[in-house]
């Protein structure tokens, strides 16, 4: 369910940003948003495997937080991309 939501969100970002800006800006913004998500997944992995004492389970709360991080990433990366385009 998590990866389905992530791929739908990334696809929606590409389509919406292509309408608002250009394909190049859409791909850059979607790549940056995906990297925000990937970094958060890396932090979860680091807490589980590397640090040990902080187990993070894959449950509904974590999925909601990860999908919300995509929304925050869109908010910030979109403003940076649109200002760069100007």
PDB file of C-alpha atoms in Angstrom:
ATOM      1  CA  UNK A   1       0.000   0.000   0.000  1.00  0.00           C
ATOM      2  CA  UNK A   2       2.874   2.366   0.783  1.00  0.00           C
ATOM      3  CA  UNK A   3       4.600   1.962  -2.568  1.00  0.00           C
ATOM      4  CA  UNK A   4       1.300   2.229  -4.423  1.00  0.00           C
ATOM      5  CA  UNK A   5       0.630   5.575  -2.732  1.00  0.00           C
ATOM      6  CA  UNK A   6       4.179   6.756  -3.398  1.00  0.00           C
ATOM      7  CA  UNK A   7       4.040   5.924  -7.120  1.00  0.00           C
ATOM      8  CA  UNK A   8       0.618   7.546  -7.492  1.00  0.00           C
ATOM      9  CA  UNK A   9       1.885  10.672  -5.720  1.00  0.00           C
ATOM     10  CA  UNK A  10       5.031  10.878  -7.855  1.00  0.00           C
ATOM     11  CA  UNK A  11       2.946  10.431 -11.011  1.00  0.00           C
ATOM     12  CA  UNK A  12       0.540  13.152  -9.919  1.00  0.00           C
ATOM     13  CA  UNK A  13       3.472  15.471  -9.197  1.00  0.00           C
ATOM     14  CA  UNK A  14       4.894  14.907 -12.672  1.00  0.00           C
ATOM     15  CA  UNK A  15       1.558  15.543 -14.387  1.00  0.00           C
ATOM     16  CA  UNK A  16       0.673  18.616 -12.309  1.00  0.00           C
ATOM     17  CA  UNK A  17       4.097  20.201 -12.573  1.00  0.00           C
ATOM     18  CA  UNK A  18       4.197  19.553 -16.316  1.00  0.00           C
ATOM     19  CA  UNK A  19       0.944  21.475 -16.663  1.00  0.00           C
ATOM     20  CA  UNK A  20       2.143  24.327 -14.424  1.00  0.00           C
ATOM     21  CA  UNK A  21       5.751  24.542 -15.551  1.00  0.00           C
ATOM     22  CA  UNK A  22       7.681  22.280 -17.898  1.00  0.00           C
ATOM     23  CA  UNK A  23       8.701  18.657 -18.146  1.00  0.00           C
ATOM     24  CA  UNK A  24      12.236  19.413 -16.951  1.00  0.00           C
ATOM     25  CA  UNK A  25      11.056  21.190 -13.795  1.00  0.00           C
ATOM     26  CA  UNK A  26       8.474  18.421 -13.227  1.00  0.00           C
ATOM     27  CA  UNK A  27      11.135  15.716 -13.350  1.00  0.00           C
ATOM     28  CA  UNK A  28      13.503  17.659 -11.096  1.00  0.00           C
ATOM     29  CA  UNK A  29      10.801  18.346  -8.496  1.00  0.00           C
ATOM     30  CA  UNK A  30       9.585  14.736  -8.555  1.00  0.00           C
ATOM     31  CA  UNK A  31      13.161  13.481  -8.165  1.00  0.00           C
ATOM     32  CA  UNK A  32      13.700  15.780  -5.182  1.00  0.00           C
ATOM     33  CA  UNK A  33      10.431  14.667  -3.585  1.00  0.00           C
ATOM     34  CA  UNK A  34      11.350  11.021  -4.094  1.00  0.00           C
ATOM     35  CA  UNK A  35      14.739  11.663  -2.492  1.00  0.00           C
ATOM     36  CA  UNK A  36      13.010  13.172   0.566  1.00  0.00           C
ATOM     37  CA  UNK A  37      10.932  10.003   0.852  1.00  0.00           C
ATOM     38  CA  UNK A  38      13.970   7.784   0.249  1.00  0.00           C
ATOM     39  CA  UNK A  39      15.978   9.624   2.912  1.00  0.00           C
ATOM     40  CA  UNK A  40      13.188   9.169   5.456  1.00  0.00           C
ATOM     41  CA  UNK A  41      13.065   5.454   4.638  1.00  0.00           C
ATOM     42  CA  UNK A  42      16.849   5.379   5.138  1.00  0.00           C
ATOM     43  CA  UNK A  43      16.494   6.953   8.566  1.00  0.00           C
ATOM     44  CA  UNK A  44      13.933   4.291   9.497  1.00  0.00           C
ATOM     45  CA  UNK A  45      16.338   1.589   8.299  1.00  0.00           C
ATOM     46  CA  UNK A  46      19.205   3.200  10.213  1.00  0.00           C
ATOM     47  CA  UNK A  47      17.221   3.240  13.456  1.00  0.00           C
ATOM     48  CA  UNK A  48      16.251  -0.421  12.993  1.00  0.00           C
ATOM     49  CA  UNK A  49      19.484  -1.993  11.761  1.00  0.00           C
ATOM     50  CA  UNK A  50      22.424   0.262  12.561  1.00  0.00           C
ATOM     51  CA  UNK A  51      21.429   1.794  15.889  1.00  0.00           C
ATOM     52  CA  UNK A  52      19.483  -1.197  17.119  1.00  0.00           C
ATOM     53  CA  UNK A  53      17.646   0.016  20.201  1.00  0.00           C
ATOM     54  CA  UNK A  54      14.926   1.992  18.414  1.00  0.00           C
ATOM     55  CA  UNK A  55      12.678  -0.459  16.552  1.00  0.00           C
ATOM     56  CA  UNK A  56      10.383   1.180  13.996  1.00  0.00           C
ATOM     57  CA  UNK A  57       7.638  -1.117  12.790  1.00  0.00           C
ATOM     58  CA  UNK A  58       5.940  -0.766   9.422  1.00  0.00           C
ATOM     59  CA  UNK A  59       2.387   0.070  10.459  1.00  0.00           C
ATOM     60  CA  UNK A  60      -0.378   2.420   9.387  1.00  0.00           C
ATOM     61  CA  UNK A  61       1.014   5.370  11.341  1.00  0.00           C
ATOM     62  CA  UNK A  62       4.407   5.089   9.643  1.00  0.00           C
ATOM     63  CA  UNK A  63       2.764   4.827   6.214  1.00  0.00           C
ATOM     64  CA  UNK A  64       0.723   7.972   6.860  1.00  0.00           C
ATOM     65  CA  UNK A  65       3.852   9.804   8.010  1.00  0.00           C
ATOM     66  CA  UNK A  66       5.797   8.719   4.921  1.00  0.00           C
ATOM     67  CA  UNK A  67       3.020   9.790   2.549  1.00  0.00           C
ATOM     68  CA  UNK A  68       2.755  13.082   4.448  1.00  0.00           C
ATOM     69  CA  UNK A  69       6.493  13.594   3.928  1.00  0.00           C
ATOM     70  CA  UNK A  70       5.818  13.436   0.193  1.00  0.00           C
ATOM     71  CA  UNK A  71       3.275  16.237   0.623  1.00  0.00           C
ATOM     72  CA  UNK A  72       5.743  18.393   2.532  1.00  0.00           C
ATOM     73  CA  UNK A  73       8.419  17.646  -0.051  1.00  0.00           C
ATOM     74  CA  UNK A  74       6.084  18.804  -2.829  1.00  0.00           C
ATOM     75  CA  UNK A  75       5.342  21.994  -0.941  1.00  0.00           C
ATOM     76  CA  UNK A  76       8.966  23.020  -0.537  1.00  0.00           C
ATOM     77  CA  UNK A  77      10.430  21.645  -3.773  1.00  0.00           C
ATOM     78  CA  UNK A  78       7.604  23.117  -5.824  1.00  0.00           C
ATOM     79  CA  UNK A  79       8.290  26.639  -4.555  1.00  0.00           C
ATOM     80  CA  UNK A  80      12.008  26.283  -5.196  1.00  0.00           C
ATOM     81  CA  UNK A  81      11.405  24.893  -8.696  1.00  0.00           C
ATOM     82  CA  UNK A  82       8.881  27.567  -9.648  1.00  0.00           C
ATOM     83  CA  UNK A  83      11.153  30.378  -8.422  1.00  0.00           C
ATOM     84  CA  UNK A  84      14.075  28.839 -10.286  1.00  0.00           C
ATOM     85  CA  UNK A  85      11.981  28.760 -13.439  1.00  0.00           C
ATOM     86  CA  UNK A  86      11.287  32.491 -13.195  1.00  0.00           C
TER      87      UNK A  86
END
